[in-house]
Coordinates of C-alpha atoms (C1' of nucleotides) in Angstrom, one line a residue:
Chain A
X13 CA 247.8 173.6 253.8
X14 CA 248.0 170.6 256.0
X15 CA 246.0 169.9 259.1
X16 CA 248.4 171.3 261.6
X17 CA 248.9 174.5 259.6
X18 CA 245.1 174.9 259.5
X19 CA 244.9 174.3 263.2
X20 CA 247.6 176.8 263.8
X21 CA 245.7 179.5 261.8
X22 CA 242.5 178.8 263.8
X23 CA 244.4 178.9 267.1
X24 CA 246.1 182.2 266.3
X25 CA 242.8 183.6 265.2
X26 CA 241.3 182.5 268.6
X27 CA 244.2 184.3 270.4
X28 CA 243.6 187.4 268.4
X29 CA 239.8 187.4 269.0
X30 CA 240.5 186.9 272.7
X31 CA 242.8 189.9 272.9
X32 CA 240.1 191.9 271.1
X33 CA 237.7 190.9 273.9
X34 CA 235.4 188.7 271.8
X35 CA 233.0 186.5 273.8
X36 CA 235.0 183.7 275.2
X37 CA 232.8 180.9 273.8
X38 CA 233.4 182.0 270.3
X39 CA 237.1 181.9 271.1
X40 CA 236.8 178.4 272.6
X41 CA 234.8 177.3 269.5
X42 CA 237.8 178.1 267.3
X43 CA 240.2 176.4 269.6
X44 CA 238.0 173.3 269.8
X45 CA 237.8 173.1 266.0
X46 CA 241.5 173.6 265.7
X47 CA 242.2 170.8 268.2
X48 CA 239.9 168.4 266.4
X49 CA 241.4 169.2 263.0
X50 CA 244.9 168.6 264.4
X51 CA 243.6 165.2 265.7
X52 CA 241.9 164.2 262.5
X53 CA 244.1 161.4 261.1
X54 CA 242.7 162.3 257.7
X55 CA 243.9 165.1 255.4
X56 CA 241.4 168.0 255.8
X57 CA 241.8 168.7 252.0
X58 CA 240.2 165.4 251.3
X59 CA 237.2 166.2 253.5
X60 CA 236.9 169.6 251.8
X61 CA 236.8 167.9 248.3
X62 CA 234.2 165.5 249.6
X63 CA 232.2 168.4 251.1
X64 CA 232.5 166.8 254.5
X65 CA 234.1 169.6 256.5
X66 CA 231.1 169.7 258.9
X67 CA 231.6 166.1 259.8
X68 CA 234.5 167.4 261.9
X69 CA 233.4 167.8 265.5
X70 CA 233.2 171.4 266.5
X71 CA 232.9 172.6 262.9
X72 CA 229.5 174.1 262.1
X73 CA 228.2 176.2 259.3
X74 CA 230.3 179.3 260.0
X75 CA 233.7 177.6 260.6
X76 CA 233.1 175.3 257.6
X77 CA 232.7 178.2 255.3
X78 CA 235.8 179.8 256.7
X79 CA 237.8 176.6 256.3
X80 CA 236.5 176.3 252.7
X81 CA 237.9 179.7 251.9
X82 CA 241.1 179.1 253.8
X83 CA 241.9 175.9 251.9
X84 CA 240.9 177.4 248.6
X85 CA 242.3 180.9 248.8
X86 CA 244.7 180.7 251.7
X87 CA 242.7 183.1 253.9
X88 CA 239.2 184.3 254.8
X89 CA 237.5 187.6 255.7
X90 CA 237.6 187.4 259.5
X91 CA 241.2 186.3 259.5
X92 CA 242.2 189.3 257.3
X93 CA 240.3 191.7 259.5
X94 CA 241.8 190.2 262.7
X95 CA 245.3 190.4 261.3
X96 CA 244.8 194.0 260.1
X97 CA 243.5 195.1 263.5
X98 CA 245.9 193.3 265.8
X99 CA 249.7 193.3 264.9
X100 CA 251.3 189.9 265.0
X101 CA 253.8 191.1 267.7
X102 CA 250.9 191.8 270.0
X103 CA 249.6 188.2 269.7
X104 CA 253.2 187.0 270.3
X105 CA 253.0 188.6 273.8
X106 CA 250.8 185.7 274.9
X107 CA 253.8 183.5 274.8
X108 CA 255.3 185.2 277.8
X109 CA 254.2 183.4 281.0
X110 CA 251.6 185.1 283.1
X111 CA 250.7 187.4 280.2
X112 CA 247.2 186.6 279.1
X113 CA 244.8 188.3 276.7
X114 CA 243.7 190.9 279.2
X115 CA 247.2 192.1 280.0
X116 CA 248.2 192.0 276.3
X117 CA 245.3 194.3 275.6
X118 CA 246.2 196.5 278.5
X119 CA 249.9 196.9 277.5
X120 CA 249.0 197.3 273.8
X121 CA 246.2 199.9 274.3
X122 CA 247.7 201.8 277.2
X123 CA 251.4 201.7 276.3
X124 CA 251.5 200.9 272.6
X125 CA 253.5 197.7 273.2
X126 CA 253.5 195.6 270.0
X127 CA 256.4 193.2 270.6
X128 CA 258.1 191.2 273.3
X129 CA 261.1 193.5 273.0
X130 CA 258.9 196.5 273.6
X131 CA 257.4 194.8 276.6
X132 CA 260.8 194.2 278.1
X133 CA 261.7 197.9 277.6
X134 CA 258.4 199.1 279.2
X135 CA 259.0 196.8 282.2
X136 CA 262.6 198.0 282.6
X137 CA 261.4 201.6 282.5
X138 CA 258.9 200.9 285.2
X139 CA 255.9 201.7 283.0
X140 CA 253.9 198.5 283.8
X141 CA 253.5 198.9 287.5
X142 CA 251.3 201.9 287.3
X143 CA 248.7 200.3 285.1
X144 CA 245.4 199.3 286.7
X145 CA 245.6 195.9 288.3
X146 CA 249.4 195.9 288.1
X147 CA 252.0 196.5 290.7
X148 CA 255.7 196.3 291.3
X149 CA 255.6 192.5 291.9
X150 CA 253.7 191.9 288.7
X151 CA 256.1 194.0 286.7
X152 CA 259.2 192.2 288.1
X153 CA 257.6 188.9 287.4
X154 CA 256.8 189.7 283.8
X155 CA 260.3 191.0 283.3
X156 CA 261.7 187.7 284.6
X157 CA 259.4 185.8 282.4
X158 CA 260.5 187.8 279.3
X159 CA 264.0 186.9 280.2
X160 CA 263.1 183.2 280.6
X161 CA 261.3 183.4 277.3
X162 CA 264.5 184.7 275.6
X163 CA 266.7 182.0 277.3
X164 CA 264.5 179.2 276.0
X165 CA 265.4 180.0 272.4
X166 CA 262.9 177.6 271.0
X167 CA 259.7 177.1 273.0
X168 CA 259.5 173.5 272.0
X169 CA 258.0 170.7 274.1
X170 CA 260.3 168.0 275.5
X171 CA 260.4 164.8 273.6
X172 CA 259.0 161.9 275.5
X173 CA 262.3 160.1 275.4
X174 CA 263.8 162.9 277.5
X175 CA 260.8 163.6 279.7
X176 CA 260.2 160.0 280.7
X177 CA 263.5 159.1 282.3
X178 CA 263.7 162.6 284.0
X179 CA 260.2 162.1 285.5
X180 CA 261.1 158.7 286.8
X181 CA 264.2 160.1 288.5
X182 CA 262.0 162.8 290.2
X183 CA 259.4 160.2 291.1
X184 CA 261.9 158.1 292.9
X185 CA 262.8 161.1 295.1
X186 CA 259.2 161.8 295.9
X187 CA 258.3 158.2 296.8
X188 CA 261.2 158.3 299.3
X189 CA 259.6 161.0 301.4
X190 CA 258.2 159.6 304.7
X191 CA 254.4 159.3 304.8
X192 CA 254.0 159.3 301.0
X193 CA 251.5 156.6 300.2
X194 CA 251.3 156.7 296.4
X195 CA 253.1 158.7 293.8
X196 CA 252.8 158.8 290.0
X197 CA 253.3 160.9 286.9
X198 CA 250.2 162.3 285.4
X199 CA 249.4 164.7 282.5
X200 CA 250.7 164.1 279.0
X201 CA 253.4 161.9 280.4
X202 CA 250.9 159.4 281.7
X203 CA 249.1 159.6 278.4
X204 CA 252.5 158.9 276.7
X205 CA 252.2 161.8 274.2
X206 CA 255.2 162.0 271.9
X207 CA 256.1 165.4 273.3
X208 CA 255.6 166.7 276.8
X209 CA 254.9 170.3 277.9
X210 CA 255.1 170.2 281.7
X211 CA 256.0 167.3 284.0
X212 CA 253.1 166.5 286.2
X213 CA 253.3 164.6 289.5
X214 CA 250.6 163.4 291.8
X215 CA 251.3 162.2 295.4
X216 CA 248.9 160.8 298.0
X217 CA 250.1 161.7 301.5
X218 CA 248.5 162.3 304.9
X219 CA 250.6 165.5 305.1
X220 CA 251.4 167.7 302.2
X221 CA 254.1 169.9 303.6
X222 CA 257.1 167.5 303.7
X223 CA 256.7 166.3 300.1
X224 CA 256.3 169.9 298.9
X225 CA 259.5 170.8 300.7
X226 CA 261.3 167.9 299.1
X227 CA 259.9 168.7 295.7
X228 CA 261.0 172.4 295.5
X229 CA 264.4 171.5 296.9
X230 CA 265.2 168.8 294.3
X231 CA 268.7 169.2 292.8
X232 CA 267.3 169.6 289.3
X233 CA 265.0 172.5 290.3
X234 CA 266.3 175.9 289.1
X235 CA 263.5 178.1 290.3
X236 CA 260.2 178.0 292.3
X237 CA 257.3 179.3 290.3
X238 CA 254.5 178.8 292.8
X239 CA 254.1 177.1 296.1
X240 CA 250.8 176.6 297.8
X241 CA 249.5 174.1 300.4
X242 CA 248.5 171.5 297.9
X243 CA 250.2 172.5 294.6
X244 CA 253.7 173.6 293.7
X245 CA 255.3 174.5 290.4
X246 CA 259.0 174.7 289.6
X247 CA 261.2 175.4 286.7
X248 CA 263.8 172.7 286.1
X249 CA 267.3 173.3 285.0
X250 CA 266.6 172.1 281.5
X251 CA 263.9 174.9 281.3
X252 CA 260.9 172.5 281.7
X253 CA 258.2 173.2 284.2
X254 CA 257.2 170.6 286.7
X255 CA 254.0 170.6 288.8
X256 CA 253.2 168.6 292.0
X257 CA 249.8 168.1 293.4
X258 CA 249.3 166.4 296.8
X259 CA 246.0 164.7 297.5
X260 CA 244.1 162.9 300.2
X261 CA 244.5 159.2 299.5
X262 CA 240.7 158.8 299.8
X263 CA 240.4 161.2 296.7
X264 CA 243.2 159.6 294.7
X265 CA 241.0 158.3 291.9
X266 CA 239.3 161.7 291.1
X267 CA 242.7 163.5 291.5
X268 CA 244.5 161.1 289.2
X269 CA 241.7 161.3 286.6
X270 CA 241.7 165.0 286.7
X271 CA 245.4 165.5 286.6
X272 CA 245.9 163.0 283.7
X273 CA 243.8 165.0 281.3
X274 CA 243.7 165.6 278.5
X275 CA 241.9 168.8 279.1
X276 CA 239.6 168.0 276.2
X277 CA 238.9 164.6 277.6
X278 CA 238.1 166.1 281.0
X279 CA 235.8 168.7 279.6
X280 CA 233.9 165.9 277.8
X281 CA 233.7 163.7 280.9
X282 CA 232.5 166.6 283.0
X283 CA 229.8 167.3 280.4
X284 CA 228.7 163.7 280.7
X285 CA 228.6 164.2 284.5
X286 CA 226.6 167.3 284.1
X287 CA 223.9 165.6 282.0
X288 CA 223.5 163.2 284.9
X289 CA 223.0 166.1 287.2
X290 CA 226.4 165.5 288.7
X291 CA 229.5 167.6 289.0
X292 CA 233.0 166.3 288.8
X293 CA 236.2 167.9 290.1
X294 CA 239.5 166.6 291.3
X295 CA 238.2 165.9 294.8
X296 CA 234.9 164.2 294.3
X297 CA 231.7 163.7 292.4
X298 CA 228.9 165.9 293.8
X299 CA 225.3 166.8 293.0
X300 CA 225.0 169.9 290.8
X301 CA 223.8 173.1 292.4
X302 CA 220.0 172.9 292.6
X303 CA 219.9 169.2 292.2
X304 CA 218.7 166.9 294.9
X305 CA 221.6 166.4 297.3
X306 CA 223.6 163.2 297.3
X307 CA 224.5 161.5 300.5
X308 CA 227.4 163.9 300.7
X309 CA 230.1 163.4 298.0
X310 CA 231.1 160.3 296.1
X311 CA 234.7 159.8 296.9
X312 CA 236.8 157.7 294.5
X313 CA 240.0 156.2 295.8
X314 CA 240.7 154.5 292.5
X315 CA 240.5 156.0 289.0
X316 CA 238.3 153.3 287.6
X317 CA 235.6 154.2 290.2
X318 CA 235.3 157.7 288.6
X319 CA 234.3 156.2 285.2
X320 CA 232.1 153.6 286.8
X321 CA 230.2 156.2 288.9
X322 CA 229.5 158.2 285.7
X323 CA 228.4 155.1 283.8
X324 CA 231.3 155.3 281.3
X325 CA 233.6 152.3 280.5
X326 CA 237.1 152.7 281.8
X327 CA 239.3 154.6 279.3
X328 CA 243.1 153.8 279.3
X329 CA 245.2 157.0 279.8
X330 CA 246.7 156.8 276.3
X331 CA 243.3 157.2 274.7
X332 CA 242.2 160.3 276.7
X333 CA 242.4 162.8 273.9
X334 CA 238.7 163.3 273.1
X335 CA 239.2 161.5 269.8
X336 CA 236.1 159.4 270.0
X337 CA 236.9 157.3 273.1
X338 CA 233.5 158.1 274.7
X339 CA 231.6 157.1 271.5
X340 CA 233.1 153.7 270.6
X341 CA 233.7 150.5 272.4
X342 CA 237.4 150.3 273.4
X343 CA 239.1 147.0 272.3
X344 CA 241.7 145.3 274.5
X345 CA 244.7 147.4 273.7
X346 CA 248.1 145.8 273.1
X347 CA 250.5 145.7 276.0
X348 CA 254.3 145.4 276.3
X349 CA 253.8 141.8 277.6
X350 CA 252.2 140.9 274.3
X351 CA 255.3 141.5 272.3
X352 CA 257.0 138.3 271.2
X353 CA 259.7 139.6 268.9
X354 CA 261.5 142.6 267.5
X355 CA 261.7 143.1 263.7
X356 CA 264.4 145.7 263.4
X357 CA 267.9 145.8 264.9
X358 CA 271.5 146.3 263.9
X359 CA 274.7 144.5 264.7
X360 CA 278.4 145.0 264.2
X361 CA 277.8 143.8 260.6
X362 CA 276.8 147.4 259.9
X363 CA 276.5 150.2 262.4
X364 CA 275.5 148.3 265.5
X365 CA 277.7 147.9 268.6
X366 CA 277.0 144.2 269.4
X367 CA 277.2 140.8 267.7
X368 CA 274.3 138.8 266.4
X369 CA 274.6 136.5 269.4
X370 CA 274.8 139.3 271.9
X371 CA 271.6 140.8 270.4
X372 CA 269.9 137.4 270.4
X373 CA 270.7 136.8 274.0
X374 CA 269.6 140.3 275.0
X375 CA 266.3 139.7 273.3
X376 CA 265.9 136.3 274.9
X377 CA 266.5 137.9 278.3
X378 CA 263.6 140.3 277.5
X379 CA 261.3 137.3 276.9
X380 CA 261.3 137.4 273.1
X381 CA 260.9 134.3 270.9
X382 CA 262.3 135.7 267.7
X383 CA 264.2 138.6 266.3
X384 CA 264.9 139.9 262.8
X385 CA 268.5 141.2 262.2
X386 CA 268.2 144.1 259.8
X387 CA 271.6 145.6 259.0
X388 CA 271.9 148.4 256.5
X389 CA 272.6 147.7 252.8
X390 CA 275.4 148.8 250.5
X391 CA 274.3 152.2 249.3
X392 CA 274.2 153.5 252.9
X393 CA 277.9 153.7 253.0
X394 CA 278.1 155.9 256.1
X395 CA 276.5 153.1 258.1
X396 CA 278.7 150.3 256.7
X397 CA 276.0 148.9 254.6
X398 CA 276.3 145.2 253.5
X399 CA 277.1 143.9 250.1
X400 CA 275.4 140.7 248.9
X401 CA 278.6 138.9 249.6
X402 CA 278.8 140.1 253.2
X403 CA 275.2 139.3 253.6
X404 CA 275.9 135.6 252.7
X405 CA 278.7 135.6 255.3
X406 CA 276.3 137.0 257.9
X407 CA 273.8 134.2 257.1
X408 CA 276.4 131.7 258.2
X409 CA 276.9 133.4 261.5
X410 CA 273.1 133.6 262.1
X411 CA 272.8 129.9 261.3
X412 CA 275.6 129.2 263.9
X413 CA 273.8 131.3 266.5
X414 CA 270.5 129.5 265.9
X415 CA 272.4 126.2 266.4
X416 CA 273.8 127.4 269.7
X417 CA 270.7 129.0 271.2
X418 CA 267.4 127.4 272.1
X419 CA 264.1 129.2 272.8
X420 CA 264.8 132.1 270.4
X421 CA 264.9 132.1 266.6
X422 CA 267.1 134.6 264.8
X423 CA 265.9 135.6 261.3
X424 CA 267.9 137.3 258.7
X425 CA 266.6 140.5 257.2
X426 CA 268.0 143.8 256.1
X427 CA 267.1 147.4 256.2
X428 CA 267.2 147.8 252.5
X429 CA 267.6 151.3 251.0
X430 CA 265.0 152.5 248.7
X431 CA 267.0 154.5 246.2
X432 CA 266.0 157.9 244.8
X433 CA 264.3 156.3 241.7
X434 CA 262.3 154.0 243.9
X435 CA 264.3 150.9 243.1
X436 CA 265.8 148.8 245.9
X437 CA 269.4 148.4 246.8
X438 CA 269.5 144.6 246.3
X439 CA 268.5 142.5 243.3
X440 CA 265.4 140.3 243.6
X441 CA 267.3 137.1 244.1
X442 CA 269.3 138.6 247.0
X443 CA 266.1 139.9 248.5
X444 CA 264.5 136.5 248.1
X445 CA 267.3 134.9 250.1
X446 CA 266.2 136.9 253.2
X447 CA 263.7 135.7 255.8
X448 CA 262.0 139.1 255.8
X449 CA 262.8 142.4 254.0
X450 CA 262.5 145.8 255.7
X451 CA 262.6 148.7 253.3
X452 CA 263.6 152.2 254.3
X453 CA 263.9 155.6 252.7
X454 CA 266.8 157.6 254.2
X455 CA 267.4 159.9 251.3
X456 CA 265.4 162.5 249.4
X457 CA 263.1 163.1 252.4
X458 CA 262.6 166.6 251.1
X459 CA 261.4 165.5 247.7
X460 CA 258.0 166.9 246.7
X461 CA 254.9 165.1 247.7
X462 CA 254.2 163.3 244.4
X463 CA 257.7 162.1 243.9
X464 CA 258.2 160.9 247.5
X465 CA 254.8 159.2 247.5
X466 CA 255.6 157.4 244.3
X467 CA 258.8 156.1 245.7
X468 CA 257.0 154.9 248.8
X469 CA 254.3 153.2 246.8
X470 CA 256.9 151.5 244.7
X471 CA 258.5 150.1 247.8
X472 CA 255.1 149.1 249.3
X473 CA 254.1 147.3 246.1
X474 CA 257.5 145.6 245.6
X475 CA 257.0 141.8 245.8
X476 CA 259.8 141.2 248.2
X477 CA 259.2 144.0 250.7
X478 CA 257.6 142.9 253.9
X479 CA 258.0 146.0 256.2
X480 CA 258.4 149.8 255.6
X481 CA 260.6 151.2 258.4
X482 CA 259.9 154.5 260.0
X483 CA 257.7 155.6 257.1
X484 CA 257.7 159.4 257.5
X485 CA 261.4 159.7 258.3
X486 CA 260.7 162.4 260.9
X487 CA 263.0 163.1 263.9
X488 CA 260.9 164.6 266.7
X489 CA 261.8 168.2 267.3
X490 CA 264.5 168.1 264.6
X491 CA 263.1 167.2 261.3
X492 CA 259.5 167.0 260.0
X493 CA 258.4 163.9 258.2
X494 CA 258.3 163.7 254.5
X495 CA 255.3 165.2 252.6
X496 CA 253.3 162.1 251.8
X497 CA 249.9 161.3 250.4
X498 CA 249.2 159.3 253.5
X499 CA 245.8 158.0 252.5
X500 CA 247.2 156.5 249.4
X501 CA 250.2 155.0 251.3
X502 CA 248.1 153.5 254.1
X503 CA 245.6 152.1 251.6
X504 CA 248.3 150.5 249.4
X505 CA 250.0 149.0 252.5
X506 CA 246.7 147.4 253.6
X507 CA 246.0 146.1 250.1
X508 CA 249.4 144.6 249.6
X509 CA 249.7 143.3 253.1
X510 CA 252.8 145.4 253.6
X511 CA 253.5 145.9 257.3
X512 CA 254.1 149.5 258.5
X513 CA 256.6 150.0 261.3
X514 CA 256.0 151.9 264.4
X515 CA 259.7 152.7 265.1
X516 CA 259.9 152.7 268.9
X517 CA 262.9 154.9 269.3
X518 CA 261.7 157.9 271.1
X519 CA 263.4 160.3 268.6
X520 CA 261.2 158.8 265.9
X521 CA 257.9 157.2 267.1
X522 CA 257.1 156.8 263.4
X523 CA 254.4 156.0 262.3
X524 CA 252.8 158.4 264.7
X525 CA 249.6 157.6 266.6
X526 CA 247.2 159.2 264.2
X527 CA 248.6 157.6 261.1
X528 CA 248.9 154.2 262.8
X529 CA 245.2 154.5 263.8
X530 CA 244.2 155.3 260.3
X531 CA 246.3 152.3 259.0
X532 CA 244.4 150.0 261.4
X533 CA 241.0 151.5 260.3
X534 CA 242.0 150.6 256.7
X535 CA 242.8 147.0 257.7
X536 CA 246.6 147.4 257.7
X537 CA 249.1 145.6 259.9
X538 CA 251.8 147.1 262.0
X539 CA 255.1 146.1 263.7
X540 CA 256.5 147.8 266.7
X541 CA 260.3 147.7 266.3
X542 CA 263.1 149.2 268.3
X543 CA 265.8 149.7 265.7
X544 CA 268.3 148.8 268.4
X545 CA 272.0 149.3 267.7
X546 CA 273.0 147.7 271.0
X547 CA 271.4 145.4 273.6
X548 CA 270.0 148.2 275.8
X549 CA 268.4 149.7 272.6
X550 CA 265.8 146.9 272.9
X551 CA 264.5 148.6 276.0
X552 CA 262.7 151.4 274.1
X553 CA 260.0 149.0 273.0
X554 CA 257.5 150.4 275.6
X555 CA 257.5 153.8 273.8
X556 CA 256.4 152.1 270.6
X557 CA 253.8 150.1 272.4
X558 CA 252.4 153.4 273.8
X559 CA 252.1 154.8 270.3
X560 CA 250.3 151.6 269.3
X561 CA 247.9 151.9 272.2
X562 CA 247.2 155.5 271.4
X563 CA 246.3 154.2 267.9
X564 CA 243.8 151.8 269.5
X565 CA 245.9 148.8 268.4
X566 CA 245.2 145.2 269.6
X567 CA 247.3 142.1 269.3
X568 CA 245.6 141.4 266.0
X569 CA 247.0 144.6 264.5
X570 CA 250.6 144.1 265.5
X571 CA 252.4 141.2 263.8
X572 CA 255.3 141.0 266.3
X573 CA 252.8 140.2 269.0
X574 CA 252.0 137.0 267.0
X575 CA 253.8 133.7 267.4
X576 CA 256.5 133.3 264.7
X577 CA 254.6 130.5 263.0
X578 CA 251.6 132.7 262.5
X579 CA 253.7 135.6 261.2
X580 CA 255.5 133.4 258.7
X581 CA 252.4 131.6 257.4
X582 CA 250.6 135.0 257.1
X583 CA 253.6 136.2 255.1
X584 CA 253.5 133.1 252.9
X585 CA 249.8 133.6 252.3
X586 CA 250.6 137.2 251.5
X587 CA 253.2 136.2 248.9
X588 CA 250.6 134.0 247.2
X589 CA 248.1 136.8 247.2
X590 CA 250.6 139.1 245.6
X591 CA 251.3 136.5 242.9
X592 CA 247.7 136.6 241.9
X593 CA 247.7 140.3 241.4
Chain B
dG21 C1' 230.4 179.7 267.3
dC22 C1' 228.7 175.0 268.4
dC23 C1' 225.1 171.9 269.8
dG24 C1' 220.6 169.1 271.3
dT25 C1' 216.9 161.2 275.0
dT26 C1' 215.6 167.7 279.1
dT27 C1' 216.8 172.5 274.6
dT28 C1' 216.7 175.2 267.4
dC29 C1' 217.8 179.1 272.3
dG30 C1' 220.5 179.1 276.1
dG31 C1' 223.7 176.9 277.8
dC32 C1' 228.9 176.1 277.3
dC33 C1' 234.2 172.2 283.1
dC34 C1' 236.3 173.5 287.3
dG35 C1' 239.6 174.9 290.7
dA36 C1' 244.6 176.6 292.5
dC37 C1' 247.6 180.3 292.9
dT38 C1' 249.2 185.1 292.7
dG39 C1' 248.9 189.8 293.2
dT40 C1' 246.2 193.5 293.7
dT41 C1' 242.7 194.0 296.0
dT42 C1' 239.4 194.9 300.6
dT43 C1' 236.1 190.8 297.5
dC44 C1' 238.3 189.7 292.9
dA45 C1' 240.6 189.4 288.2
dG46 C1' 243.9 187.2 285.6
dT47 C1' 246.4 183.3 284.3
dC48 C1' 247.1 178.6 284.0
dG49 C1' 246.2 173.7 283.4

DNA sequence: GCCGTTTTCGGCCCGACTGTTTTCAGTCG
């Protein structure tokens, strides 16, 4: 079982216990453990082997024993009992909006409902409205939510690449409302998580009503879920939920901090406040009940003031996941302005849509000093992969472009296929003729762990390979990454000075933040590359930078934030080191 | 069930909105 599967088991156990009416803190303990396991960055099986399960935050004696059994036998006592007592279909009811543990229990115990289909039938037959605490309105709402659930065939979160442009479009509308002073996205969007559940908006305005009106009347709104004086929720036409919160500008800082989350980060911050005898909410910092009163409230118009008032260093939004950001000094994270070049892009020589010169000029316009052209190689026929002969012709064109342009240097590389047996698509002498070599695995992604890992390690240890492109091969929401021994791969890359790519395309974002962070911990180097196939494709760089920031990366960790001379001399040094091995 | 420069027991973040209620429970984030 991998980390996310273990986390899933604990979460569904927590759901089951909650339906059974278990004390909420026990339920929360399982959820917290699950979250921390999902955020681990290390394979939980390794920790088990090393007897270090209890080093995971939120895992004590009891949960450690259960994890041990789970990883060894695939289950444990409490899980078996919970599953025997509560049918899976009952737990599934929680996925319907506005149906929580208490209602699930009510419908199950009173009406014998054990599936979403049965819930729909019961609602249609009018059986829900007579239950205690229920009424006609609640019944109609639940029926509508069941239908909404069925429409959204897959309950998947939106990829960031979809959510980000959509949110910017909505934001532009909100900013235009008269008397709006500030407006921003918040939530997982502001944290730049790779997938987004709800779109969160925060607006500072003297008057809330006009902006609320505009929000619920936006053309992309399909349905109003809730509408209060300071908060509204809508369902968008693409099925996503969007929330708007309007704040007094004097309380912007606390509001933005609260609404950015993550929930785990906020819980942690509020605990810190509590230990100082303070209480934090989205409006202000106040003295806890029973404490000596403050001179009223502490209002924070800026977010940084919230952290300062609580004696905590400012934490950039991308790091607010409760993954140790309160415990360690935060280095100066890389920014988009630090990027000096782009080490993966395609041209009309293979499957790109623009010439070498067009790509070079586009990169120059974005302030870059160098680019690496990385067209596909021969065995990837579908993408018009290059033969050695065509590669030589391309070199001439690149030389000509370099002669014409000043201020940017075009390097010749290739996105070289790693074949099924781990060998590369070009001979060593052809590879040696390139300025840099990017290796990629596009085939056999479903190979078993040992086999795929061996191929990857062969590519990493290959003397001519500089970069591994999109290492896991995942496509967000479509295809999981390959099953890899990540610890072995990340270690080998660090040892051989092989650069691992963060592919900035929002459908990939590969390496992901957790693996990139682990790579850095092990001393490895990264590149953030767009994999552009046309000039505008260069504009996705900021997504990759966000992943790197979430991985705590600094300029030192990211080679395309280095001047070209430094990158090339580091590479030469690396070649010498490899020769010694 | 976890956790500890206030604690090995007694805490555990905090508030908006809705619908069913005559003061609050449930859900959500």
